[in-house]
Amino acid sequence: MTQTVTVLGGTGKTGRRVVSKLRAAGHQARPVSRSTEVPFDWQDDSTWHSALTGAKALYLVPPALPSQQVALVPGFVRRAVEQGVQRLVLLSARGIDRADHPDALTCERAVRDSKAAWTVVRPAWFAQNFSEEFFQPQVVNGVIAAPAGDGKVPFVDAEDIADVAVAALTDGRHAGQIYELSGPEALSFGDAAALIGEALNRPVRFLDIPQEDFVRGATSAGLPAEHAGLLAGLFEVIRNGWDAQLSEGVQQALGRQPADFKTYANRSAAEGKWGEPK
Ligand SMILES: NC(=O)c1ccc[n+]([C@@H]2O[C@H](COP(=O)([O-])OP(=O)(O)OC[C@H]3O[C@@H](n4cnc5c(N)ncnc54)[C@H](OP(=O)(O)O)[C@@H]3O)[C@@H](O)[C@H]2O)c1
């Protein structure tokens, strides 16, 4: 059945893909963020009403930081349900249930305590962090520098995350599920750099750096200090090998295997994410 779906973070790595996949399946998708035609800003609740008008389902990309903005999420979820949203799909994160932060589960609780049908999607690190985010310029320059050591991560393709989110937004069978998503193999940052280099046919190497150097470099590149600190904490988890396990959420939700990193790297190189397409 065709329905209107509001997609938060509609310009971001997963939201943008959720919008195109919903539209391709014949649904009405309304991408919203601070820069969309229908604007939505967590910090301006006068934008919330029109972002939600007519929506029966909501893809909820929460604010990225454990800051005051996270405290806005429960109120926003209540507003969404009051305005007629019946299905909520939350983009959460793998490991959030083990995170040592009082706000960590605020968003998951808000969704699970709501009167709507809900699905929680907890992905591992996105492969697209190398091509659409923070590390993209470093890949272009041939050196990925991070305090990751030999720690391994089963990077997950944002295409798979979006496929799971769209399934949950459009099919009631996913209600009440928490899907932990990973790619099919755990890779070190060095492995990831080598695979991207192979896809680009030029050397890309990984440089292990101290955490303080990473935070200094990230903040001087314009990342807010709170975000840089959060990232540094995530790298500690990776470095210690605590994020290396595989998860089966793609298989559980979609009945197929997740894409591997090599496929992601080849596709991204061909799309010109790191310069001239090959
Ligand atoms: N990246 C990863 O590896 C990873 C892994 C697991 C979980 N996650 C989770 O995924 C979520 C998204 O993070 P991401 O880093 O991947 O970002 P992203 O979705 O690629 O980009 C963030 C999105 O949020 C929008 N946005 C930013 N500030 C906003 C505000 N004040 N009000 C409304 N919208 C705003 C941005 O658009 P505008 O700038 O146009 O507003 C953009 O569409 C986070 O909750 C993160 O914890 C990420």
Coordinates of C-alpha atoms and ligand atoms in Angstrom, one line a residue:
M1 CA 0.0 0.0 0.0
T2 CA 1.3 3.5 -0.9
Q3 CA 2.0 5.7 2.1
T4 CA 3.8 8.9 3.0
V5 CA 7.0 8.3 4.8
T6 CA 8.9 11.2 6.5
V7 CA 12.6 10.5 6.3
L8 CA 14.8 12.4 8.8
G9 CA 18.4 12.9 7.8
G10 CA 17.0 12.8 4.3
T11 CA 20.2 14.3 2.9
G12 CA 22.5 11.9 4.9
K13 CA 24.2 8.6 4.1
T14 CA 21.3 6.4 4.9
G15 CA 18.3 8.8 4.7
R16 CA 19.1 9.7 1.1
R17 CA 19.1 6.1 0.1
V18 CA 15.9 5.3 2.0
V19 CA 14.2 8.1 0.1
S20 CA 15.2 6.8 -3.3
K21 CA 14.4 3.2 -2.5
L22 CA 11.0 4.2 -1.1
R23 CA 10.2 6.2 -4.3
A24 CA 11.4 3.4 -6.5
A25 CA 8.9 1.1 -4.7
G26 CA 6.1 3.6 -5.4
H27 CA 5.9 5.2 -1.9
Q28 CA 5.7 8.9 -1.2
A29 CA 8.9 9.8 0.6
R30 CA 9.5 13.2 2.2
P31 CA 13.2 13.8 3.0
V32 CA 13.7 16.4 5.8
S33 CA 16.7 18.0 7.3
R34 CA 17.9 21.6 7.8
S35 CA 18.6 21.9 4.0
T36 CA 15.5 20.3 2.4
E37 CA 12.5 21.9 0.7
V38 CA 10.4 21.0 3.8
P39 CA 12.9 22.0 6.5
F40 CA 13.4 20.1 9.7
D41 CA 15.6 21.1 12.6
W42 CA 15.9 19.3 15.9
Q43 CA 16.6 22.6 17.5
D44 CA 13.5 24.4 16.1
D45 CA 10.3 22.7 17.0
S46 CA 8.3 25.0 14.8
T47 CA 9.6 22.9 11.9
W48 CA 8.4 19.6 13.3
H49 CA 4.7 19.8 12.4
S50 CA 5.0 20.3 8.6
A51 CA 7.8 17.7 8.5
L52 CA 5.3 15.1 9.9
T53 CA 2.1 16.2 8.2
G54 CA 0.3 13.3 6.6
A55 CA 3.1 10.8 7.4
K56 CA 2.1 7.3 8.4
A57 CA 5.6 6.1 8.8
L58 CA 8.8 7.8 10.0
Y59 CA 12.5 7.0 9.5
L60 CA 14.1 8.5 12.6
V61 CA 17.8 9.5 12.3
P62 CA 18.5 10.9 15.7
P63 CA 20.9 13.8 16.4
A64 CA 24.4 12.4 16.1
L65 CA 25.6 13.6 19.5
P66 CA 24.9 12.7 23.1
S67 CA 24.0 16.3 23.8
Q68 CA 20.9 18.3 24.7
Q69 CA 19.5 17.4 21.3
V70 CA 19.0 13.8 22.2
A71 CA 16.7 14.9 25.0
L72 CA 14.4 16.3 22.3
V73 CA 13.8 12.9 20.8
P74 CA 11.1 11.5 23.2
G75 CA 9.0 14.7 22.7
F76 CA 9.4 14.5 19.0
V77 CA 8.3 10.9 18.9
R78 CA 5.2 11.8 21.0
R79 CA 4.4 14.5 18.5
A80 CA 4.9 12.2 15.5
V81 CA 2.4 9.6 17.0
E82 CA -0.1 12.4 17.8
Q83 CA 0.1 13.5 14.2
G84 CA -0.8 10.0 12.9
V85 CA 2.6 8.2 12.5
Q86 CA 1.9 4.5 13.0
R87 CA 5.3 3.0 12.2
L88 CA 8.7 4.2 13.4
V89 CA 12.1 2.9 12.3
L90 CA 14.9 4.2 14.4
L91 CA 18.5 4.3 13.1
S92 CA 20.5 3.4 16.2
A93 CA 24.0 2.0 16.5
R94 CA 25.6 -1.4 17.3
G95 CA 27.0 -1.5 20.8
I96 CA 24.7 1.3 22.1
D97 CA 23.3 -1.1 24.7
R98 CA 26.8 -1.4 26.1
A99 CA 27.7 2.3 25.9
D100 CA 28.8 4.0 29.1
H101 CA 26.7 7.1 28.6
P102 CA 23.4 7.9 30.4
D103 CA 21.8 9.2 27.1
A104 CA 22.8 6.2 25.1
L105 CA 19.4 4.4 25.1
T106 CA 17.2 7.5 25.2
C107 CA 16.2 7.3 21.5
E108 CA 15.6 3.5 21.6
R109 CA 13.4 3.9 24.7
A110 CA 11.4 6.7 23.2
V111 CA 10.6 4.6 20.2
R112 CA 9.9 1.4 22.1
D113 CA 7.7 3.2 24.6
S114 CA 5.6 4.8 21.9
K115 CA 2.2 3.6 20.8
A116 CA 3.4 3.1 17.2
A117 CA 4.8 -0.1 15.7
W118 CA 8.6 0.2 15.9
T119 CA 11.8 -1.3 14.5
V120 CA 15.3 -0.5 15.7
V121 CA 18.2 -0.8 13.3
R122 CA 21.6 -1.0 14.9
P123 CA 24.4 -0.8 12.3
A124 CA 28.1 -1.3 12.7
W125 CA 30.4 1.4 11.1
F126 CA 29.2 2.5 7.7
A127 CA 31.5 1.7 4.8
Q128 CA 30.4 5.1 3.4
N129 CA 32.4 6.9 6.2
F130 CA 35.3 6.5 3.7
S131 CA 33.5 8.0 0.7
E132 CA 30.8 10.4 1.9
E133 CA 32.1 11.6 5.2
F134 CA 35.0 12.2 7.4
F135 CA 37.7 10.0 5.7
Q136 CA 36.8 10.9 2.1
P137 CA 39.4 13.6 1.7
Q138 CA 42.0 11.4 3.3
V139 CA 41.3 8.6 0.8
V140 CA 41.7 11.2 -2.0
N141 CA 45.1 12.1 -0.5
G142 CA 46.1 8.5 -0.2
V143 CA 46.5 8.3 3.6
I144 CA 43.8 7.3 6.1
A145 CA 44.9 8.3 9.6
A146 CA 43.1 7.1 12.7
P147 CA 43.8 5.6 16.1
A148 CA 42.4 2.2 15.1
G149 CA 45.5 0.0 15.3
D150 CA 44.9 -3.5 14.0
G151 CA 41.3 -3.5 15.3
K152 CA 38.7 -4.9 13.0
V153 CA 35.3 -3.7 12.1
P154 CA 32.7 -5.5 9.9
F155 CA 31.9 -2.3 7.9
V156 CA 28.3 -2.3 6.6
D157 CA 27.2 -0.8 3.3
A158 CA 24.6 2.0 3.7
E159 CA 22.7 0.5 0.8
D160 CA 22.0 -2.5 3.0
I161 CA 21.0 -0.4 5.9
A162 CA 18.6 1.5 3.7
D163 CA 17.2 -1.8 2.3
V164 CA 16.5 -3.0 5.9
A165 CA 15.0 0.4 6.8
V166 CA 12.7 0.4 3.8
A167 CA 11.5 -3.1 4.5
A168 CA 10.7 -2.1 8.1
L169 CA 9.0 1.1 7.0
T170 CA 6.7 -0.7 4.6
D171 CA 6.1 -4.2 6.0
G172 CA 4.5 -4.9 9.4
R173 CA 6.5 -8.2 9.8
H174 CA 9.5 -6.2 11.1
A175 CA 7.6 -4.6 14.0
G176 CA 9.2 -5.2 17.4
Q177 CA 12.5 -6.3 15.9
I178 CA 16.0 -5.0 16.8
Y179 CA 18.2 -5.7 13.8
E180 CA 22.0 -5.5 14.4
L181 CA 23.6 -5.0 11.0
S182 CA 27.2 -5.7 9.8
G183 CA 29.0 -6.5 6.6
P184 CA 30.0 -10.2 6.0
E185 CA 33.7 -9.8 7.2
A186 CA 35.6 -7.9 9.8
L187 CA 38.4 -5.8 8.4
S188 CA 41.1 -3.6 9.9
F189 CA 41.4 0.0 8.6
G190 CA 44.6 -1.2 6.9
D191 CA 42.6 -3.9 5.1
A192 CA 39.9 -1.3 4.1
A193 CA 42.6 1.1 2.8
A194 CA 44.1 -1.7 0.7
L195 CA 40.7 -2.7 -0.8
I196 CA 40.0 1.0 -1.7
G197 CA 43.5 1.3 -3.2
E198 CA 42.8 -1.8 -5.3
A199 CA 39.5 -0.3 -6.5
L200 CA 41.2 3.0 -7.4
N201 CA 44.3 1.4 -8.8
R202 CA 46.5 3.7 -6.8
P203 CA 48.0 3.3 -3.3
V204 CA 45.9 4.2 -0.3
R205 CA 47.5 3.4 3.1
F206 CA 46.5 3.4 6.7
L207 CA 48.4 5.3 9.3
D208 CA 47.8 4.4 13.0
I209 CA 48.0 7.6 15.0
P210 CA 47.7 8.5 18.7
Q211 CA 44.2 9.4 19.9
E212 CA 45.3 12.9 20.9
D213 CA 46.6 13.6 17.4
F214 CA 43.3 12.4 15.9
V215 CA 41.2 14.7 18.1
R216 CA 43.5 17.6 17.4
G217 CA 43.4 17.0 13.6
A218 CA 39.6 16.5 13.6
T219 CA 38.8 19.7 15.6
S220 CA 41.2 21.7 13.5
A221 CA 39.4 20.3 10.4
G222 CA 36.2 21.8 11.8
L223 CA 34.6 18.9 13.7
P224 CA 33.0 20.1 17.0
A225 CA 35.0 19.0 20.0
E226 CA 32.2 16.9 21.4
H227 CA 31.9 15.0 18.1
A228 CA 35.7 14.5 17.9
G229 CA 35.7 13.2 21.5
L230 CA 32.9 10.8 20.7
L231 CA 34.7 9.5 17.6
A232 CA 37.9 9.0 19.6
G233 CA 35.9 6.8 22.1
L234 CA 34.6 4.8 19.2
F235 CA 38.1 4.2 17.9
E236 CA 39.1 2.9 21.3
V237 CA 36.4 0.3 21.0
I238 CA 37.7 -0.7 17.5
R239 CA 41.4 -0.7 18.6
N240 CA 40.6 -3.1 21.3
G241 CA 38.8 -5.4 19.0
W242 CA 35.4 -5.0 20.8
D243 CA 33.5 -4.2 17.6
A244 CA 34.8 -7.0 15.4
Q245 CA 31.9 -9.5 15.7
L246 CA 29.6 -10.2 12.8
S247 CA 25.9 -9.5 13.1
E248 CA 23.1 -11.2 11.2
G249 CA 20.5 -8.4 10.9
V250 CA 20.7 -8.1 7.1
Q251 CA 20.1 -11.8 6.7
Q252 CA 17.3 -11.8 9.3
A253 CA 15.4 -8.8 7.8
L254 CA 16.0 -9.4 4.1
G255 CA 16.9 -13.1 3.8
R256 CA 20.1 -12.4 1.9
Q257 CA 23.8 -11.8 2.6
P258 CA 25.1 -8.2 3.1
A259 CA 27.4 -6.7 0.5
D260 CA 31.1 -7.1 1.1
F261 CA 33.6 -4.2 1.4
K262 CA 35.2 -4.9 -1.9
T263 CA 31.9 -4.5 -3.7
Y264 CA 31.3 -1.2 -1.9
A265 CA 34.8 0.0 -2.8
N266 CA 34.6 -1.0 -6.5
R267 CA 31.1 0.6 -6.8
S268 CA 32.3 3.9 -5.1
A269 CA 35.4 4.1 -7.2
A270 CA 33.3 3.6 -10.4
E271 CA 30.9 6.3 -9.2
G272 CA 33.8 8.8 -8.8
K273 CA 33.5 9.1 -5.0
W274 CA 37.2 9.6 -4.7
G275 CA 37.8 11.6 -7.9
E276 CA 37.6 10.6 -11.6
P277 CA 35.7 7.4 -12.1
K278 CA 38.0 4.6 -13.3
Ligands
LIG1 N1 28.4 6.8 10.4 C1 28.5 5.6 11.0 O1 29.4 4.8 10.8 C2 27.3 5.2 12.0 C3 27.3 3.9 12.5 C4 26.3 3.5 13.3 C5 25.3 4.4 13.6 N2 25.3 5.7 13.1 C6 24.2 6.7 13.4 O2 23.7 7.2 12.3 C7 23.2 8.5 12.6 C8 23.5 9.4 11.4 O3 24.9 9.8 11.5 P1 25.8 10.0 10.3 O4 27.1 10.5 10.9 O5 25.9 8.8 9.5 O6 25.1 11.2 9.5 P2 24.3 11.3 8.2 O7 23.0 10.6 8.3 O8 25.1 11.0 7.0 O9 24.0 12.9 8.2 C9 23.3 13.5 9.2 C10 21.9 14.0 8.7 O10 21.3 14.7 9.7 C11 20.9 16.0 9.2 N3 21.0 16.9 10.3 C12 22.2 17.3 10.9 N4 21.9 18.2 11.9 C13 20.5 18.3 12.0 C14 19.6 19.0 12.8 N5 20.0 19.9 13.7 N6 18.3 18.9 12.6 C15 17.9 18.1 11.6 N7 18.7 17.3 10.8 C16 20.0 17.5 11.0 C17 21.8 16.3 8.1 O11 21.3 17.1 7.1 P3 21.4 18.7 7.2 O12 22.9 19.0 7.4 O13 20.9 19.1 5.8 O14 20.6 19.2 8.3 C18 22.0 14.9 7.4 O15 20.9 14.6 6.6 C19 23.7 8.9 13.9 O16 22.7 8.8 14.9 C20 24.8 7.9 14.2 O17 24.9 7.6 15.6 C21 26.3 6.1 12.3

